């Protein structure tokens, strides 16, 4: 305050920014042509960001460190690596948003198969393979696994014809093929389409735990938070069928030592599976029976109100 009792402009600015009305001023700057959703979501984001900065007395240096982290994530991202997504993953945001989007597709036994995050390693146009084929090429080690089951309508329990399973997982060295020049293109990936009986089967590997890429901002965050980068062994799927709501999911090996501390918080109870010893098949040491349950669009819109589309 100046000696004459009038608040000088520096003090007024300081008050202004810390005054809770400042936040409302920023929110109110939104123009009339902003969409209702944008208006609502951004007002909430601004409010939370400002509250966060005030509550934690974030300094300019700390804010700039955050900006740098975002910028670095942008610089590192390519069509083969999505570092922004990875940063969200280690903060649990992709898993949370997945849960919100599909919040009524619960872990219950009679519900549609639960969803799990897509992660950054899915590739479009994985090769279509014949039922019963392998997705493993040029890899000698690893536990060969025969995976099989049915794609079913979750309500009627009837098999779904023409369902497509798009599957992908890592090699025993913990790398997806696009991260590893020594693997053939599209290795450990494939798309399988069910016939009338809704059945599918193929050979894969029992997946190993692996570290998410930690040589960038996501890794830096993990280090600053004294956390490890490991994910429990899992196999990814996108299951689609005409007339049915697609699901993006993963199944997890119960015996993996990281089953309870996934670096990206994606494990759900109903997605945890047992690999069983398998005798009498020269191509596999383990068997993995698993059925996928889909909801028709009709059922999804009636019973799972948050499933739009
Ligand atoms: C994955 O499972 O492929 C994955 C998910 C989140 C971050 C990194 C990898
Ligand atoms: Fe993965």
Short mmCIF file of C-alpha atoms and ligand atoms in Angstrom, two decimals:
data_model
loop_
_atom_site.label_atom_id
_atom_site.label_comp_id
_atom_site.label_asym_id
_atom_site.label_seq_id
_atom_site.Cartn_x
_atom_site.Cartn_y
_atom_site.Cartn_z
CA UNK A 1 0.00 0.00 0.00
CA UNK A 2 1.32 3.49 -0.84
CA UNK A 3 1.83 5.97 2.00
CA UNK A 4 -1.28 7.99 1.05
CA UNK A 5 -3.49 4.95 1.71
CA UNK A 6 -4.26 4.35 -1.96
CA UNK A 7 -3.46 0.87 -3.19
CA UNK A 8 -0.64 1.20 -5.71
CA UNK A 9 -0.95 -0.58 -9.03
CA UNK A 10 1.49 -3.37 -8.15
CA UNK A 11 -0.47 -4.24 -5.01
CA UNK A 12 -3.72 -3.99 -6.94
CA UNK A 13 -2.45 -6.45 -9.53
CA UNK A 14 -1.30 -8.80 -6.82
CA UNK A 15 -4.68 -8.63 -5.14
CA UNK A 16 -6.38 -8.94 -8.48
CA UNK A 17 -4.69 -12.21 -9.40
CA UNK A 18 -5.19 -13.79 -5.99
CA UNK A 19 -8.72 -12.53 -5.70
CA UNK A 20 -11.08 -15.45 -6.48
CA UNK A 21 -12.96 -13.04 -8.81
CA UNK A 22 -9.95 -13.13 -11.10
CA UNK A 23 -10.79 -16.72 -12.03
CA UNK A 24 -14.38 -15.78 -12.80
CA UNK A 25 -13.09 -12.96 -15.03
CA UNK A 26 -11.07 -15.44 -17.05
CA UNK A 27 -14.01 -17.84 -17.33
CA UNK A 28 -16.33 -15.02 -18.35
CA UNK A 29 -14.03 -14.06 -21.23
CA UNK A 30 -15.44 -17.08 -23.15
CA UNK A 31 -17.30 -15.80 -26.21
CA UNK A 32 -20.90 -16.44 -27.20
CA UNK A 33 -19.94 -18.74 -30.05
CA UNK A 34 -18.16 -21.28 -27.85
CA UNK A 35 -20.10 -24.58 -27.84
CA UNK A 36 -21.97 -25.41 -24.62
CA UNK A 37 -19.66 -28.38 -23.94
CA UNK A 38 -16.54 -26.27 -24.50
CA UNK A 39 -17.92 -23.53 -22.26
CA UNK A 40 -18.68 -26.00 -19.45
CA UNK A 41 -15.51 -28.07 -19.64
CA UNK A 42 -13.14 -25.13 -19.99
CA UNK A 43 -14.79 -23.19 -17.17
CA UNK A 44 -14.22 -26.19 -14.94
CA UNK A 45 -10.64 -26.65 -16.16
CA UNK A 46 -9.77 -22.99 -15.58
CA UNK A 47 -11.32 -23.13 -12.11
CA UNK A 48 -9.37 -26.26 -11.16
CA UNK A 49 -6.10 -24.98 -12.64
CA UNK A 50 -6.35 -21.68 -10.81
CA UNK A 51 -7.36 -23.36 -7.54
CA UNK A 52 -4.45 -25.77 -7.95
CA UNK A 53 -1.99 -22.90 -8.51
CA UNK A 54 -3.35 -20.93 -5.53
CA UNK A 55 -3.53 -23.90 -3.14
CA UNK A 56 0.01 -25.01 -3.92
CA UNK A 57 1.46 -21.51 -4.36
CA UNK A 58 2.95 -22.58 -7.68
CA UNK A 59 5.94 -20.41 -8.55
CA UNK A 60 6.89 -19.20 -12.02
CA UNK A 61 9.82 -21.63 -12.09
CA UNK A 62 7.57 -24.58 -11.20
CA UNK A 63 4.97 -23.58 -13.78
CA UNK A 64 7.69 -23.21 -16.43
CA UNK A 65 9.04 -26.68 -15.57
CA UNK A 66 5.55 -28.02 -16.30
CA UNK A 67 5.35 -26.09 -19.56
CA UNK A 68 8.76 -27.47 -20.58
CA UNK A 69 7.59 -31.01 -19.82
CA UNK A 70 4.57 -30.56 -22.10
CA UNK A 71 6.73 -28.99 -24.82
CA UNK A 72 9.25 -31.82 -24.61
CA UNK A 73 6.43 -34.39 -24.86
CA UNK A 74 5.28 -32.63 -28.04
CA UNK A 75 8.77 -32.58 -29.52
CA UNK A 76 9.26 -36.31 -28.83
CA UNK A 77 5.94 -37.40 -30.28
CA UNK A 78 5.85 -38.99 -33.72
CA UNK A 79 3.43 -41.34 -35.46
CA UNK A 80 5.26 -44.14 -33.62
CA UNK A 81 5.36 -42.54 -30.19
CA UNK A 82 2.71 -40.56 -28.35
CA UNK A 83 4.51 -39.02 -25.40
CA UNK A 84 1.58 -36.78 -24.43
CA UNK A 85 -0.56 -39.86 -24.01
CA UNK A 86 2.20 -41.55 -22.02
CA UNK A 87 2.37 -38.59 -19.61
CA UNK A 88 -1.41 -38.88 -19.13
CA UNK A 89 -1.00 -42.64 -18.59
CA UNK A 90 1.47 -42.34 -15.72
CA UNK A 91 -0.90 -39.82 -14.12
CA UNK A 92 -3.74 -42.36 -14.41
CA UNK A 93 -5.74 -40.08 -16.70
CA UNK A 94 -6.28 -42.48 -19.62
CA UNK A 95 -7.49 -45.18 -17.20
CA UNK A 96 -9.79 -42.74 -15.42
CA UNK A 97 -11.30 -41.48 -18.67
CA UNK A 98 -11.77 -45.05 -19.85
CA UNK A 99 -13.61 -45.86 -16.62
CA UNK A 100 -15.79 -42.75 -16.93
CA UNK A 101 -16.62 -43.49 -20.57
CA UNK A 102 -17.64 -47.06 -19.84
CA UNK A 103 -18.59 -46.65 -16.20
CA UNK A 104 -21.60 -48.91 -16.40
CA UNK A 105 -19.78 -51.70 -18.18
CA UNK A 106 -18.84 -53.06 -14.80
CA UNK A 107 -16.74 -55.94 -13.57
CA UNK A 108 -19.95 -57.97 -12.96
CA UNK A 109 -19.89 -61.50 -14.40
CA UNK A 110 -22.93 -60.98 -16.61
CA UNK A 111 -21.85 -57.55 -17.89
CA UNK A 112 -20.14 -56.87 -21.22
CA UNK A 113 -16.38 -57.44 -21.08
CA UNK A 114 -14.75 -54.59 -19.19
CA UNK A 115 -12.67 -52.11 -21.14
CA UNK A 116 -9.08 -51.02 -20.55
CA UNK A 117 -6.91 -48.31 -22.06
CA UNK A 118 -5.74 -48.49 -25.68
CA UNK A 119 -2.18 -47.39 -24.92
CA UNK A 120 0.11 -45.91 -27.55
CA UNK A 121 1.15 -49.07 -29.43
CA UNK A 122 -1.92 -50.11 -31.40
CA UNK A 123 -1.35 -50.08 -35.18
CA UNK A 124 -3.99 -49.75 -37.82
CA UNK A 125 -4.24 -52.49 -40.44
CA UNK A 126 -2.71 -55.41 -38.55
CA UNK A 127 -2.70 -58.42 -40.90
CA UNK A 128 -5.91 -60.43 -41.18
CA UNK A 129 -5.00 -64.00 -40.21
CA UNK A 130 -6.82 -67.32 -40.51
CA UNK A 131 -8.35 -68.84 -37.42
CA UNK A 132 -5.86 -71.13 -35.69
CA UNK A 133 -2.78 -69.33 -37.04
CA UNK A 134 0.05 -67.87 -34.98
CA UNK A 135 0.93 -64.21 -34.48
CA UNK A 136 4.50 -65.11 -33.39
CA UNK A 137 7.26 -64.77 -35.99
CA UNK A 138 11.05 -64.92 -35.68
CA UNK A 139 11.04 -65.39 -31.90
CA UNK A 140 12.50 -68.55 -30.36
CA UNK A 141 12.07 -67.84 -26.66
CA UNK A 142 8.88 -67.09 -24.74
CA UNK A 143 6.03 -69.32 -23.59
CA UNK A 144 3.87 -70.42 -26.53
CA UNK A 145 0.20 -70.08 -25.70
CA UNK A 146 -2.95 -71.33 -27.37
CA UNK A 147 -5.66 -68.74 -26.81
CA UNK A 148 -9.24 -69.61 -27.65
CA UNK A 149 -12.81 -68.77 -26.78
CA UNK A 150 -15.98 -67.24 -28.14
CA UNK A 151 -17.36 -63.81 -28.82
CA UNK A 152 -20.85 -63.69 -27.31
CA UNK A 153 -23.80 -61.37 -27.04
CA UNK A 154 -23.62 -60.45 -23.35
CA UNK A 155 -27.39 -60.57 -22.86
CA UNK A 156 -28.54 -63.51 -25.00
CA UNK A 157 -25.24 -65.45 -24.67
CA UNK A 158 -25.54 -66.25 -28.37
CA UNK A 159 -22.34 -66.49 -30.43
CA UNK A 160 -21.58 -63.48 -32.61
CA UNK A 161 -20.68 -64.19 -36.22
CA UNK A 162 -18.34 -61.83 -38.02
CA UNK A 163 -16.75 -60.43 -34.84
CA UNK A 164 -13.21 -59.21 -35.37
CA UNK A 165 -10.52 -59.57 -32.71
CA UNK A 166 -7.59 -57.24 -33.25
CA UNK A 167 -4.81 -58.48 -30.96
CA UNK A 168 -1.31 -57.21 -30.11
CA UNK A 169 1.32 -57.77 -27.43
CA UNK A 170 5.05 -57.38 -26.73
CA UNK A 171 7.91 -59.75 -27.43
CA UNK A 172 9.78 -61.39 -24.52
CA UNK A 173 12.29 -58.51 -24.68
CA UNK A 174 9.45 -56.19 -23.60
CA UNK A 175 9.23 -54.39 -26.95
CA UNK A 176 6.38 -53.97 -29.41
CA UNK A 177 7.48 -54.63 -32.98
CA UNK A 178 7.47 -50.95 -33.95
CA UNK A 179 9.97 -50.27 -31.15
CA UNK A 180 12.28 -53.08 -32.19
CA UNK A 181 14.13 -53.17 -35.54
CA UNK A 182 14.89 -56.89 -35.00
CA UNK A 183 11.24 -57.96 -35.19
CA UNK A 184 9.40 -58.42 -38.47
CA UNK A 185 6.87 -55.73 -39.33
CA UNK A 186 3.49 -56.43 -37.66
CA UNK A 187 4.92 -59.23 -35.52
CA UNK A 188 2.75 -60.28 -32.55
CA UNK A 189 -0.31 -58.67 -34.11
CA UNK A 190 -3.22 -60.00 -36.05
CA UNK A 191 -6.92 -59.71 -36.82
CA UNK A 192 -9.17 -62.77 -36.58
CA UNK A 193 -12.80 -62.96 -37.67
CA UNK A 194 -15.28 -65.37 -36.10
CA UNK A 195 -17.57 -67.68 -38.06
CA UNK A 196 -21.14 -68.72 -37.19
CA UNK A 197 -20.11 -70.32 -33.89
CA UNK A 198 -18.48 -67.08 -32.66
CA UNK A 199 -15.34 -69.07 -31.87
CA UNK A 200 -11.79 -67.85 -32.23
CA UNK A 201 -8.38 -69.43 -31.63
CA UNK A 202 -4.77 -68.52 -32.33
CA UNK A 203 -1.25 -68.94 -31.00
CA UNK A 204 0.56 -66.16 -29.19
CA UNK A 205 3.06 -65.85 -26.33
CA UNK A 206 2.42 -65.64 -22.64
CA UNK A 207 3.24 -61.94 -22.30
CA UNK A 208 5.99 -60.68 -20.00
CA UNK A 209 5.93 -57.54 -17.90
CA UNK A 210 7.67 -54.63 -19.59
CA UNK A 211 8.60 -51.02 -18.88
CA UNK A 212 6.69 -48.28 -20.62
CA UNK A 213 9.14 -46.02 -22.49
CA UNK A 214 10.84 -43.94 -19.78
CA UNK A 215 13.45 -41.98 -21.71
CA UNK A 216 11.23 -38.90 -22.02
CA UNK A 217 8.98 -36.66 -19.91
CA UNK A 218 6.79 -39.58 -18.72
CA UNK A 219 9.93 -41.32 -17.43
CA UNK A 220 11.14 -38.10 -15.84
CA UNK A 221 7.84 -37.79 -13.99
CA UNK A 222 8.09 -41.40 -12.79
CA UNK A 223 11.61 -40.72 -11.53
CA UNK A 224 10.57 -37.53 -9.72
CA UNK A 225 7.69 -39.45 -8.12
CA UNK A 226 9.94 -42.39 -7.14
CA UNK A 227 7.92 -44.85 -9.21
CA UNK A 228 8.82 -47.76 -11.49
CA UNK A 229 7.77 -47.94 -15.18
CA UNK A 230 6.60 -51.59 -15.25
CA UNK A 231 3.33 -52.93 -16.62
CA UNK A 232 2.14 -56.45 -15.77
CA UNK A 233 2.13 -58.90 -18.71
CA UNK A 234 -0.98 -58.29 -20.81
CA UNK A 235 -2.50 -58.84 -24.24
CA UNK A 236 -4.40 -56.04 -25.97
CA UNK A 237 -7.63 -56.44 -27.92
CA UNK A 238 -10.08 -54.40 -29.89
CA UNK A 239 -13.19 -56.48 -30.43
CA UNK A 240 -15.73 -55.27 -32.98
CA UNK A 241 -18.81 -56.83 -34.57
CA UNK A 242 -21.57 -55.48 -36.83
CA UNK A 243 -24.36 -54.06 -34.68
CA UNK A 244 -22.29 -54.22 -31.47
CA UNK A 245 -20.53 -51.62 -29.38
CA UNK A 246 -16.75 -52.13 -29.91
CA UNK A 247 -14.56 -52.75 -26.89
CA UNK A 248 -10.94 -51.84 -26.34
CA UNK A 249 -9.46 -53.98 -23.61
CA UNK A 250 -6.50 -55.89 -22.20
CA UNK A 251 -6.22 -59.13 -20.27
CA UNK A 252 -3.62 -59.51 -17.55
CA UNK A 253 -1.61 -62.47 -16.26
CA UNK A 254 -2.60 -63.08 -12.63
CA UNK A 255 0.81 -64.48 -11.74
CA UNK A 256 2.72 -61.41 -12.91
CA UNK A 257 4.57 -59.69 -10.10
CA UNK A 258 3.33 -56.28 -11.24
CA UNK A 259 -0.34 -57.26 -11.29
CA UNK A 260 -1.05 -54.97 -8.32
CA UNK A 261 1.17 -52.04 -9.29
CA UNK A 262 0.68 -51.35 -12.98
CA UNK A 263 2.55 -48.11 -13.87
CA UNK A 264 -0.52 -46.89 -15.80
CA UNK A 265 -3.29 -48.14 -13.44
CA UNK A 266 -5.19 -50.16 -16.08
CA UNK A 267 -5.80 -53.51 -14.32
CA UNK A 268 -9.41 -54.47 -13.55
CA UNK A 269 -10.34 -57.61 -11.60
CA UNK A 270 -12.48 -59.12 -14.33
CA UNK A 271 -9.62 -58.81 -16.84
CA UNK A 272 -7.17 -60.85 -14.79
CA UNK A 273 -6.70 -64.35 -16.26
CA UNK A 274 -4.90 -67.62 -15.61
CA UNK A 275 -2.60 -69.20 -18.15
CA UNK A 276 -3.05 -72.96 -17.81
CA UNK A 277 -0.45 -75.64 -18.57
CA UNK A 278 -1.33 -77.25 -21.91
CA UNK A 279 -0.39 -80.82 -22.80
CA UNK A 280 -0.42 -82.61 -26.12
CA UNK A 281 0.06 -79.65 -28.47
CA UNK A 282 3.62 -79.34 -29.87
CA UNK A 283 2.92 -75.66 -30.60
CA UNK A 284 1.95 -74.51 -27.12
CA UNK A 285 2.91 -74.96 -23.46
CA UNK A 286 0.03 -72.88 -22.13
CA UNK A 287 -3.64 -72.52 -22.84
CA UNK A 288 -5.70 -69.40 -22.32
CA UNK A 289 -9.48 -69.82 -22.58
CA UNK A 290 -11.32 -66.49 -22.65
CA UNK A 291 -14.75 -65.35 -23.87
CA UNK A 292 -15.53 -61.78 -24.91
CA UNK A 293 -19.03 -60.41 -24.24
CA UNK A 294 -20.30 -57.54 -26.37
CA UNK A 295 -23.42 -55.40 -26.00
CA UNK A 296 -25.51 -54.65 -29.06
CA UNK A 297 -25.92 -50.94 -29.77
CA UNK A 298 -29.51 -51.37 -28.76
CA UNK A 299 -28.70 -52.85 -25.36
CA UNK A 300 -25.81 -50.43 -24.90
CA UNK A 301 -28.03 -47.40 -25.37
CA UNK A 302 -30.81 -48.83 -23.15
CA UNK A 303 -28.74 -50.16 -20.30
CA UNK A 304 -25.43 -48.34 -20.48
CA UNK A 305 -26.49 -44.75 -20.75
CA UNK A 306 -22.94 -43.42 -20.89
CA UNK A 307 -22.20 -45.46 -24.03
CA UNK A 308 -23.03 -43.02 -26.76
CA UNK A 309 -23.09 -44.19 -30.28
C1 LIG B 1 0.57 -50.44 -23.38
O1 LIG B 1 0.03 -51.27 -22.73
O2 LIG B 1 0.90 -50.73 -24.51
C2 LIG B 1 0.86 -49.11 -22.78
C3 LIG B 1 -0.14 -48.44 -22.11
C4 LIG B 1 0.14 -47.21 -21.54
C5 LIG B 1 1.40 -46.66 -21.66
C6 LIG B 1 2.39 -47.35 -22.34
C7 LIG B 1 2.13 -48.58 -22.89
FE1 LIG B 2 0.78 -52.96 -23.79
#
